[in-house]
GROMACS .gro file of N, CA and C in nm:
model
  492
    1MET      N    1   0.085  -0.118   0.000
    1MET     CA    2   0.000   0.000   0.000
    1MET      C    3   0.089   0.125   0.000
    2PRO      N    4   0.070   0.214  -0.097
    2PRO     CA    5   0.155   0.333  -0.105
    2PRO      C    6   0.132   0.429   0.012
    3LYS      N    7   0.240   0.493   0.053
    3LYS     CA    8   0.232   0.594   0.159
    3LYS      C    9   0.199   0.727   0.092
    4ILE      N   10   0.076   0.774   0.117
    4ILE     CA   11   0.029   0.899   0.057
    4ILE      C   12   0.016   1.003   0.167
    5ALA      N   13   0.073   1.120   0.142
    5ALA     CA   14   0.067   1.230   0.238
    5ALA      C   15  -0.006   1.348   0.175
    6LEU      N   16  -0.079   1.419   0.258
    6LEU     CA   17  -0.150   1.539   0.216
    6LEU      C   18  -0.083   1.659   0.281
    7PHE      N   19  -0.053   1.760   0.201
    7PHE     CA   20   0.005   1.885   0.251
    7PHE      C   21  -0.098   1.995   0.225
    8PRO      N   22  -0.186   2.022   0.323
    8PRO     CA   23  -0.290   2.122   0.302
    8PRO      C   24  -0.244   2.262   0.341
    9GLY      N   25  -0.300   2.361   0.275
    9GLY     CA   26  -0.270   2.499   0.310
    9GLY      C   27  -0.339   2.594   0.215
   10SER      N   28  -0.340   2.721   0.252
   10SER     CA   29  -0.398   2.821   0.162
   10SER      C   30  -0.294   2.866   0.059
   11PHE      N   31  -0.165   2.859   0.092
   11PHE     CA   32  -0.056   2.885  -0.002
   11PHE      C   33  -0.077   3.014  -0.082
   12ASP      N   34  -0.099   3.123  -0.010
   12ASP     CA   35  -0.133   3.250  -0.075
   12ASP      C   36  -0.036   3.359  -0.033
   13PRO      N   37   0.084   3.359  -0.090
   13PRO     CA   38   0.135   3.274  -0.197
   13PRO      C   39   0.218   3.156  -0.144
   14PHE      N   40   0.251   3.067  -0.236
   14PHE     CA   41   0.339   2.953  -0.212
   14PHE      C   42   0.481   3.007  -0.196
   15THR      N   43   0.547   2.974  -0.085
   15THR     CA   44   0.679   3.029  -0.053
   15THR      C   45   0.789   2.925  -0.071
   16ASN      N   46   0.912   2.971  -0.059
   16ASN     CA   47   1.025   2.878  -0.061
   16ASN      C   48   1.022   2.785   0.059
   17GLY      N   49   0.965   2.828   0.169
   17GLY     CA   50   0.947   2.740   0.284
   17GLY      C   51   0.851   2.627   0.253
   18HIS      N   52   0.740   2.660   0.186
   18HIS     CA   53   0.646   2.556   0.143
   18HIS      C   54   0.716   2.459   0.048
   19LEU      N   55   0.789   2.514  -0.049
   19LEU     CA   56   0.857   2.430  -0.148
   19LEU      C   57   0.956   2.336  -0.080
   20ASP      N   58   1.032   2.386   0.015
   20ASP     CA   59   1.127   2.302   0.087
   20ASP      C   60   1.056   2.189   0.161
   21THR      N   61   0.944   2.220   0.223
   21THR     CA   62   0.867   2.118   0.295
   21THR      C   63   0.819   2.010   0.198
   22VAL      N   64   0.769   2.051   0.082
   22VAL     CA   65   0.721   1.954  -0.018
   22VAL      C   66   0.837   1.869  -0.070
   23GLU      N   67   0.950   1.933  -0.099
   23GLU     CA   68   1.065   1.856  -0.149
   23GLU      C   69   1.109   1.752  -0.047
   24ARG      N   70   1.115   1.788   0.078
   24ARG     CA   71   1.157   1.694   0.182
   24ARG      C   72   1.053   1.584   0.200
   25ALA      N   73   0.925   1.620   0.198
   25ALA     CA   74   0.819   1.520   0.212
   25ALA      C   75   0.819   1.423   0.094
   26SER      N   76   0.855   1.472  -0.024
   26SER     CA   77   0.855   1.386  -0.143
   26SER      C   78   0.957   1.272  -0.132
   27HIS      N   79   1.057   1.288  -0.046
   27HIS     CA   80   1.156   1.182  -0.023
   27HIS      C   81   1.108   1.083   0.082
   28LEU      N   82   1.008   1.122   0.161
   28LEU     CA   83   0.959   1.037   0.270
   28LEU      C   84   0.837   0.954   0.231
   29PHE      N   85   0.762   1.001   0.130
   29PHE     CA   86   0.635   0.938   0.095
   29PHE      C   87   0.633   0.901  -0.053
   30ASP      N   88   0.550   0.802  -0.085
   30ASP     CA   89   0.535   0.760  -0.225
   30ASP      C   90   0.467   0.868  -0.308
   31GLN      N   91   0.372   0.937  -0.247
   31GLN     CA   92   0.302   1.046  -0.316
   31GLN      C   93   0.270   1.155  -0.215
   32VAL      N   94   0.287   1.280  -0.258
   32VAL     CA   95   0.249   1.396  -0.179
   32VAL      C   96   0.145   1.472  -0.258
   33ILE      N   97   0.031   1.493  -0.196
   33ILE     CA   98  -0.077   1.571  -0.257
   33ILE      C   99  -0.081   1.706  -0.187
   34ILE      N  100  -0.059   1.811  -0.264
   34ILE     CA  101  -0.071   1.946  -0.210
   34ILE      C  102  -0.216   1.988  -0.230
   35ALA      N  103  -0.285   2.014  -0.120
   35ALA     CA  104  -0.426   2.053  -0.125
   35ALA      C  105  -0.436   2.203  -0.102
   36VAL      N  106  -0.473   2.275  -0.206
   36VAL     CA  107  -0.493   2.420  -0.196
   36VAL      C  108  -0.631   2.440  -0.134
   37MET      N  109  -0.630   2.478  -0.007
   37MET     CA  110  -0.753   2.488   0.071
   37MET      C  111  -0.808   2.630   0.068
   38THR      N  112  -0.936   2.641   0.095
   38THR     CA  113  -1.000   2.770   0.111
   38THR      C  114  -1.006   2.800   0.259
   39ASN      N  115  -0.948   2.913   0.298
   39ASN     CA  116  -0.951   2.956   0.438
   39ASN      C  117  -1.050   3.071   0.448
   40ALA      N  118  -1.165   3.045   0.509
   40ALA     CA  119  -1.271   3.145   0.518
   40ALA      C  120  -1.228   3.268   0.597
   41ALA      N  121  -1.126   3.254   0.680
   41ALA     CA  122  -1.080   3.365   0.763
   41ALA      C  123  -0.983   3.457   0.688
   42LYS      N  124  -0.941   3.418   0.568
   42LYS     CA  125  -0.843   3.497   0.493
   42LYS      C  126  -0.903   3.548   0.363
   43GLN      N  127  -0.861   3.669   0.324
   43GLN     CA  128  -0.897   3.726   0.195
   43GLN      C  129  -0.785   3.689   0.097
   44PRO      N  130  -0.812   3.602  -0.001
   44PRO     CA  131  -0.703   3.554  -0.087
   44PRO      C  132  -0.655   3.659  -0.188
   45LEU      N  133  -0.526   3.655  -0.214
   45LEU     CA  134  -0.466   3.737  -0.318
   45LEU      C  135  -0.487   3.670  -0.453
   46PHE      N  136  -0.462   3.539  -0.458
   46PHE     CA  137  -0.478   3.461  -0.581
   46PHE      C  138  -0.596   3.365  -0.566
   47ASP      N  139  -0.668   3.342  -0.676
   47ASP     CA  140  -0.777   3.244  -0.671
   47ASP      C  141  -0.718   3.103  -0.672
   48ALA      N  142  -0.801   3.006  -0.642
   48ALA     CA  143  -0.754   2.867  -0.627
   48ALA      C  144  -0.691   2.815  -0.756
   49THR      N  145  -0.749   2.845  -0.870
   49THR     CA  146  -0.695   2.797  -0.997
   49THR      C  147  -0.555   2.851  -1.021
   50THR      N  148  -0.535   2.979  -0.994
   50THR     CA  149  -0.403   3.040  -1.011
   50THR      C  150  -0.303   2.979  -0.915
   51LYS      N  151  -0.344   2.958  -0.790
   51LYS     CA  152  -0.253   2.898  -0.692
   51LYS      C  153  -0.212   2.758  -0.736
   52VAL      N  154  -0.306   2.679  -0.785
   52VAL     CA  155  -0.273   2.544  -0.833
   52VAL      C  156  -0.171   2.553  -0.946
   53GLU      N  157  -0.194   2.642  -1.042
   53GLU     CA  158  -0.102   2.656  -1.155
   53GLU      C  159   0.038   2.697  -1.110
   54LEU      N  160   0.046   2.792  -1.016
   54LEU     CA  161   0.176   2.838  -0.967
   54LEU      C  162   0.250   2.726  -0.892
   55ILE      N  163   0.177   2.653  -0.809
   55ILE     CA  164   0.239   2.545  -0.732
   55ILE      C  165   0.282   2.431  -0.824
   56GLU      N  166   0.199   2.400  -0.924
   56GLU     CA  167   0.239   2.296  -1.022
   56GLU      C  168   0.368   2.335  -1.091
   57ALA      N  169   0.379   2.462  -1.130
   57ALA     CA  170   0.501   2.508  -1.197
   57ALA      C  171   0.622   2.500  -1.103
   58ALA      N  172   0.602   2.537  -0.977
   58ALA     CA  173   0.713   2.537  -0.879
   58ALA      C  174   0.757   2.397  -0.840
   59THR      N  175   0.667   2.299  -0.855
   59THR     CA  176   0.699   2.162  -0.812
   59THR      C  177   0.711   2.064  -0.929
   60GLN      N  178   0.722   2.116  -1.050
   60GLN     CA  179   0.724   2.028  -1.168
   60GLN      C  180   0.842   1.931  -1.167
   61HIS      N  181   0.946   1.961  -1.093
   61HIS     CA  182   1.063   1.871  -1.085
   61HIS      C  183   1.041   1.753  -0.990
   62LEU      N  184   0.926   1.749  -0.924
   62LEU     CA  185   0.896   1.643  -0.828
   62LEU      C  186   0.791   1.550  -0.887
   63ASP      N  187   0.833   1.433  -0.931
   63ASP     CA  188   0.744   1.340  -1.001
   63ASP      C  189   0.631   1.284  -0.915
   64ASN      N  190   0.650   1.279  -0.785
   64ASN     CA  191   0.549   1.217  -0.698
   64ASN      C  192   0.464   1.320  -0.624
   65VAL      N  193   0.456   1.441  -0.679
   65VAL     CA  194   0.376   1.547  -0.618
   65VAL      C  195   0.262   1.585  -0.711
   66LYS      N  196   0.143   1.596  -0.652
   66LYS     CA  197   0.023   1.635  -0.727
   66LYS      C  198  -0.040   1.752  -0.653
   67VAL      N  199  -0.100   1.845  -0.728
   67VAL     CA  200  -0.163   1.963  -0.668
   67VAL      C  201  -0.312   1.961  -0.700
   68ILE      N  202  -0.393   1.981  -0.597
   68ILE     CA  203  -0.539   1.976  -0.612
   68ILE      C  204  -0.600   2.096  -0.540
   69ALA      N  205  -0.697   2.160  -0.602
   69ALA     CA  206  -0.776   2.263  -0.532
   69ALA      C  207  -0.885   2.191  -0.454
   70GLN      N  208  -0.903   2.231  -0.330
   70GLN     CA  209  -1.001   2.166  -0.243
   70GLN      C  210  -1.071   2.272  -0.161
   71SER      N  211  -1.202   2.260  -0.150
   71SER     CA  212  -1.276   2.355  -0.067
   71SER      C  213  -1.399   2.289  -0.008
   72LYS      N  214  -1.445   2.348   0.098
   72LYS     CA  215  -1.570   2.308   0.163
   72LYS      C  216  -1.571   2.163   0.211
   73THR      N  217  -1.454   2.113   0.250
   73THR     CA  218  -1.444   1.980   0.309
   73THR      C  219  -1.341   1.988   0.420
   74LEU      N  220  -1.368   1.920   0.529
   74LEU     CA  221  -1.269   1.912   0.636
   74LEU      C  222  -1.143   1.844   0.584
   75THR      N  223  -1.029   1.886   0.634
   75THR     CA  224  -0.903   1.827   0.591
   75THR      C  225  -0.901   1.676   0.614
   76ALA      N  226  -0.948   1.631   0.729
   76ALA     CA  227  -0.948   1.487   0.760
   76ALA      C  228  -1.036   1.410   0.662
   77THR      N  229  -1.148   1.468   0.625
   77THR     CA  230  -1.239   1.404   0.528
   77THR      C  231  -1.173   1.397   0.391
   78PHE      N  232  -1.111   1.508   0.350
   78PHE     CA  233  -1.045   1.513   0.220
   78PHE      C  234  -0.929   1.414   0.215
   79ALA      N  235  -0.853   1.403   0.324
   79ALA     CA  236  -0.742   1.308   0.328
   79ALA      C  237  -0.793   1.167   0.303
   80LYS      N  238  -0.903   1.133   0.365
   80LYS     CA  239  -0.961   0.999   0.347
   80LYS      C  240  -1.005   0.980   0.201
   81GLU      N  241  -1.066   1.084   0.143
   81GLU     CA  242  -1.113   1.076   0.004
   81GLU      C  243  -0.999   1.047  -0.094
   82VAL      N  244  -0.881   1.104  -0.069
   82VAL     CA  245  -0.769   1.086  -0.161
   82VAL      C  246  -0.674   0.973  -0.118
   83GLY      N  247  -0.709   0.904  -0.010
   83GLY     CA  248  -0.630   0.790   0.036
   83GLY      C  249  -0.506   0.827   0.114
   84ALA      N  250  -0.500   0.949   0.164
   84ALA     CA  251  -0.383   0.993   0.242
   84ALA      C  252  -0.399   0.953   0.388
   85ARG      N  253  -0.297   0.891   0.443
   85ARG     CA  254  -0.296   0.852   0.585
   85ARG      C  255  -0.211   0.947   0.668
   86TYR      N  256  -0.143   1.041   0.600
   86TYR     CA  257  -0.052   1.133   0.668
   86TYR      C  258  -0.080   1.276   0.625
   87LEU      N  259  -0.071   1.366   0.721
   87LEU     CA  260  -0.077   1.510   0.694
   87LEU      C  261   0.062   1.566   0.716
   88ILE      N  262   0.109   1.645   0.625
   88ILE     CA  263   0.239   1.710   0.637
   88ILE      C  264   0.215   1.854   0.682
   89ARG      N  265   0.292   1.896   0.781
   89ARG     CA  266   0.286   2.034   0.828
   89ARG      C  267   0.429   2.082   0.852
   90GLY      N  268   0.456   2.203   0.809
   90GLY     CA  269   0.585   2.265   0.834
   90GLY      C  270   0.578   2.348   0.961
   91ILE      N  271   0.681   2.339   1.042
   91ILE     CA  272   0.686   2.410   1.170
   91ILE      C  273   0.804   2.507   1.168
   92ARG      N  274   0.773   2.636   1.187
   92ARG     CA  275   0.878   2.738   1.189
   92ARG      C  276   0.924   2.774   1.329
   93ASN      N  277   0.832   2.762   1.426
   93ASN     CA  278   0.863   2.809   1.562
   93ASN      C  279   0.768   2.743   1.663
   94ALA      N  280   0.783   2.782   1.789
   94ALA     CA  281   0.701   2.722   1.896
   94ALA      C  282   0.553   2.753   1.878
   95ASN      N  283   0.521   2.871   1.827
   95ASN     CA  284   0.380   2.905   1.804
   95ASN      C  285   0.318   2.812   1.700
   96ASP      N  286   0.392   2.786   1.591
   96ASP     CA  287   0.344   2.692   1.491
   96ASP      C  288   0.323   2.554   1.552
   97PHE      N  289   0.417   2.511   1.637
   97PHE     CA  290   0.405   2.379   1.698
   97PHE      C  291   0.277   2.368   1.780
   98GLU      N  292   0.251   2.465   1.865
   98GLU     CA  293   0.131   2.459   1.950
   98GLU      C  294   0.004   2.459   1.866
   99TYR      N  295   0.000   2.542   1.763
   99TYR     CA  296  -0.116   2.548   1.675
   99TYR      C  297  -0.135   2.413   1.604
  100GLU      N  298  -0.029   2.361   1.545
  100GLU     CA  299  -0.038   2.236   1.470
  100GLU      C  300  -0.069   2.117   1.560
  101ARG      N  301  -0.018   2.118   1.683
  101ARG     CA  302  -0.049   2.011   1.779
  101ARG      C  303  -0.200   2.007   1.805
  102ASP      N  304  -0.260   2.125   1.823
  102ASP     CA  305  -0.404   2.132   1.849
  102ASP      C  306  -0.484   2.089   1.727
  103ILE      N  307  -0.443   2.132   1.608
  103ILE     CA  308  -0.512   2.092   1.485
  103ILE      C  309  -0.500   1.942   1.465
  104ALA      N  310  -0.383   1.885   1.493
  104ALA     CA  311  -0.363   1.740   1.479
  104ALA      C  312  -0.458   1.665   1.571
  105ALA      N  313  -0.475   1.714   1.694
  105ALA     CA  314  -0.567   1.649   1.788
  105ALA      C  315  -0.710   1.657   1.738
  106LEU      N  316  -0.748   1.771   1.682
  106LEU     CA  317  -0.884   1.785   1.626
  106LEU      C  318  -0.902   1.693   1.506
  107ASN      N  319  -0.802   1.684   1.420
  107ASN     CA  320  -0.811   1.594   1.305
  107ASN      C  321  -0.827   1.449   1.350
  108GLN      N  322  -0.763   1.412   1.460
  108GLN     CA  323  -0.775   1.276   1.512
  108GLN      C  324  -0.916   1.247   1.561
  109THR      N  325  -0.991   1.350   1.602
  109THR     CA  326  -1.130   1.326   1.642
  109THR      C  327  -1.215   1.292   1.520
  110GLN      N  328  -1.171   1.333   1.402
  110GLN     CA  329  -1.244   1.306   1.279
  110GLN      C  330  -1.199   1.175   1.214
  111ASP      N  331  -1.070   1.142   1.231
  111ASP     CA  332  -1.014   1.020   1.173
  111ASP      C  333  -0.896   0.977   1.260
  112ALA      N  334  -0.918   0.878   1.344
  112ALA     CA  335  -0.816   0.833   1.440
  112ALA      C  336  -0.692   0.776   1.372
  113ASP      N  337  -0.702   0.736   1.245
  113ASP     CA  338  -0.589   0.678   1.174
  113ASP      C  339  -0.504   0.782   1.100
  114LEU      N  340  -0.546   0.907   1.101
  114LEU     CA  341  -0.474   1.012   1.029
  114LEU      C  342  -0.359   1.064   1.116
  115GLU      N  343  -0.237   1.047   1.068
  115GLU     CA  344  -0.118   1.090   1.141
  115GLU      C  345  -0.067   1.222   1.086
  116THR      N  346  -0.032   1.313   1.174
  116THR     CA  347   0.029   1.439   1.134
  116THR      C  348   0.180   1.428   1.150
  117VAL      N  349   0.251   1.461   1.042
  117VAL     CA  350   0.397   1.456   1.041
  117VAL      C  351   0.446   1.601   1.035
  118LEU      N  352   0.521   1.640   1.137
  118LEU     CA  353   0.572   1.777   1.146
  118LEU      C  354   0.715   1.781   1.095
  119LEU      N  355   0.739   1.868   0.997
  119LEU     CA  356   0.874   1.887   0.945
  119LEU      C  357   0.922   2.025   0.989
  120LEU      N  358   1.034   2.027   1.060
  120LEU     CA  359   1.089   2.153   1.108
  120LEU      C  360   1.147   2.232   0.992
  121ALA      N  361   1.113   2.360   0.987
  121ALA     CA  362   1.165   2.446   0.881
  121ALA      C  363   1.315   2.461   0.895
  122LYS      N  364   1.382   2.459   0.782
  122LYS     CA  365   1.525   2.490   0.783
  122LYS      C  366   1.540   2.636   0.825
  123GLN      N  367   1.653   2.667   0.886
  123GLN     CA  368   1.674   2.801   0.940
  123GLN      C  369   1.652   2.910   0.836
  124GLU      N  370   1.694   2.886   0.713
  124GLU     CA  371   1.682   2.991   0.611
  124GLU      C  372   1.537   3.018   0.568
  125PHE      N  373   1.445   2.930   0.610
  125PHE     CA  374   1.304   2.949   0.575
  125PHE      C  375   1.216   2.978   0.696
  126ALA      N  376   1.271   2.971   0.815
  126ALA     CA  377   1.191   2.980   0.937
  126ALA      C  378   1.123   3.116   0.956
  127PHE      N  379   1.171   3.219   0.891
  127PHE     CA  380   1.112   3.352   0.906
  127PHE      C  381   1.011   3.386   0.798
  128ILE      N  382   0.995   3.300   0.699
  128ILE     CA  383   0.908   3.331   0.585
  128ILE      C  384   0.764   3.291   0.615
  129SER      N  385   0.673   3.384   0.592
  129SER     CA  386   0.529   3.353   0.598
  129SER      C  387   0.463   3.415   0.475
  130SER      N  388   0.356   3.353   0.431
  130SER     CA  389   0.283   3.406   0.315
  130SER      C  390   0.234   3.547   0.342
  131SER      N  391   0.187   3.572   0.462
  131SER     CA  392   0.137   3.706   0.497
  131SER      C  393   0.245   3.811   0.483
  132MET      N  394   0.365   3.780   0.531
  132MET     CA  395   0.475   3.876   0.521
  132MET      C  396   0.519   3.895   0.376
  133VAL      N  397   0.520   3.787   0.299
  133VAL     CA  398   0.555   3.798   0.158
  133VAL      C  399   0.457   3.890   0.087
  134LYS      N  400   0.327   3.872   0.114
  134LYS     CA  401   0.226   3.960   0.052
  134LYS      C  402   0.250   4.105   0.088
  135GLU      N  403   0.279   4.130   0.215
  135GLU     CA  404   0.301   4.269   0.259
  135GLU      C  405   0.423   4.329   0.191
  136ILE      N  406   0.531   4.253   0.185
  136ILE     CA  407   0.653   4.302   0.120
  136ILE      C  408   0.625   4.331  -0.027
  137ALA      N  409   0.557   4.240  -0.096
  137ALA     CA  410   0.527   4.258  -0.238
  137ALA      C  411   0.433   4.376  -0.260
  138THR      N  412   0.336   4.393  -0.172
  138THR     CA  413   0.240   4.503  -0.185
  138THR      C  414   0.310   4.639  -0.184
  139PHE      N  415   0.416   4.650  -0.105
  139PHE     CA  416   0.486   4.777  -0.093
  139PHE      C  417   0.613   4.783  -0.177
  140GLY      N  418   0.620   4.696  -0.278
  140GLY     CA  419   0.728   4.703  -0.375
  140GLY      C  420   0.861   4.645  -0.332
  141GLY      N  421   0.861   4.568  -0.225
  141GLY     CA  422   0.986   4.506  -0.178
  141GLY      C  423   1.027   4.387  -0.262
  142GLN      N  424   1.147   4.339  -0.237
  142GLN     CA  425   1.203   4.227  -0.311
  142GLN      C  426   1.158   4.094  -0.249
  143VAL      N  427   1.095   4.010  -0.329
  143VAL     CA  428   1.047   3.880  -0.279
  143VAL      C  429   1.115   3.762  -0.348
  144GLU      N  430   1.206   3.790  -0.439
  144GLU     CA  431   1.268   3.683  -0.519
  144GLU      C  432   1.338   3.578  -0.433
  145GLN      N  433   1.391   3.615  -0.319
  145GLN     CA  434   1.460   3.518  -0.233
  145GLN      C  435   1.363   3.446  -0.139
  146LEU      N  436   1.235   3.483  -0.142
  146LEU     CA  437   1.136   3.428  -0.050
  146LEU      C  438   1.039   3.329  -0.115
  147VAL      N  439   1.024   3.338  -0.247
  147VAL     CA  440   0.927   3.257  -0.320
  147VAL      C  441   0.991   3.201  -0.447
  148PRO      N  442   0.935   3.092  -0.501
  148PRO     CA  443   0.985   3.040  -0.630
  148PRO      C  444   0.971   3.147  -0.739
  149PRO      N  445   1.056   3.143  -0.842
  149PRO     CA  446   1.053   3.245  -0.947
  149PRO      C  447   0.916   3.266  -1.011
  150VAL      N  448   0.842   3.159  -1.036
  150VAL     CA  449   0.710   3.172  -1.098
  150VAL      C  450   0.614   3.250  -1.007
  151VAL      N  451   0.628   3.234  -0.878
  151VAL     CA  452   0.544   3.307  -0.782
  151VAL      C  453   0.587   3.453  -0.775
  152ALA      N  454   0.718   3.478  -0.777
  152ALA     CA  455   0.768   3.616  -0.777
  152ALA      C  456   0.713   3.692  -0.898
  153SER      N  457   0.712   3.627  -1.014
  153SER     CA  458   0.657   3.690  -1.136
  153SER      C  459   0.509   3.719  -1.121
  154ALA      N  460   0.435   3.624  -1.067
  154ALA     CA  461   0.290   3.643  -1.048
  154ALA      C  462   0.262   3.756  -0.949
  155LEU      N  463   0.341   3.764  -0.843
  155LEU     CA  464   0.324   3.873  -0.746
  155LEU      C  465   0.353   4.008  -0.810
  156ALA      N  466   0.460   4.016  -0.890
  156ALA     CA  467   0.494   4.141  -0.958
  156ALA      C  468   0.383   4.183  -1.052
  157GLN      N  469   0.327   4.087  -1.124
  157GLN     CA  470   0.219   4.116  -1.217
  157GLN      C  471   0.093   4.162  -1.143
  158LYS      N  472   0.063   4.097  -1.032
  158LYS     CA  473  -0.059   4.126  -0.957
  158LYS      C  474  -0.046   4.255  -0.875
  159LEU      N  475   0.072   4.278  -0.817
  159LEU     CA  476   0.087   4.389  -0.722
  159LEU      C  477   0.181   4.498  -0.769
  160GLY      N  478   0.244   4.480  -0.885
  160GLY     CA  479   0.341   4.578  -0.933
  160GLY      C  480   0.277   4.711  -0.966
  161PRO      N  481   0.360   4.812  -0.998
  161PRO     CA  482   0.310   4.947  -1.025
  161PRO      C  483   0.209   4.953  -1.139
  162GLU      N  484   0.222   4.861  -1.236
  162GLU     CA  485   0.129   4.861  -1.350
  162GLU      C  486  -0.010   4.813  -1.310
  163SER      N  487  -0.022   4.748  -1.192
  163SER     CA  488  -0.152   4.691  -1.152
  163SER      C  489  -0.244   4.793  -1.087
  164ASP      N  490  -0.193   4.915  -1.062
  164ASP     CA  491  -0.275   5.018  -0.994
  164ASP      C  492  -0.389   5.066  -1.078
   0.00000   0.00000   0.00000
């Protein structure tokens, strides 16, 4: 039975930290499914279709990675639908750990067989968040070292001076 992992997130935008997590997970599992989730608490910069396209382009070098847009389903339910027994989560700091620990416990109430695997962020990615990347890009800052090139281009197109 193949080991399938689900990496859920809003990925708005997909960062180098996300990419590193996916690359590392791709060595641990037979298949990694990146689930572009809808977060009702967030106002998205990119729509789900665009996010899927950007993530597919950023991960095209990973043969065992698939990207799917997913909405209006609990993560635990969606994991079961796609045959994933593992959830991948990247941890940057103690706050992330506490949050993810609580989410993992809640997911276990929905599916006791669903295991959450926490991957610690490498030091060079531990400070990157999608929210901060959006803010930097909005005010014309340099994001090329924070996101994959395809995402940097999309941010420039969406938020650059010509977009006003």
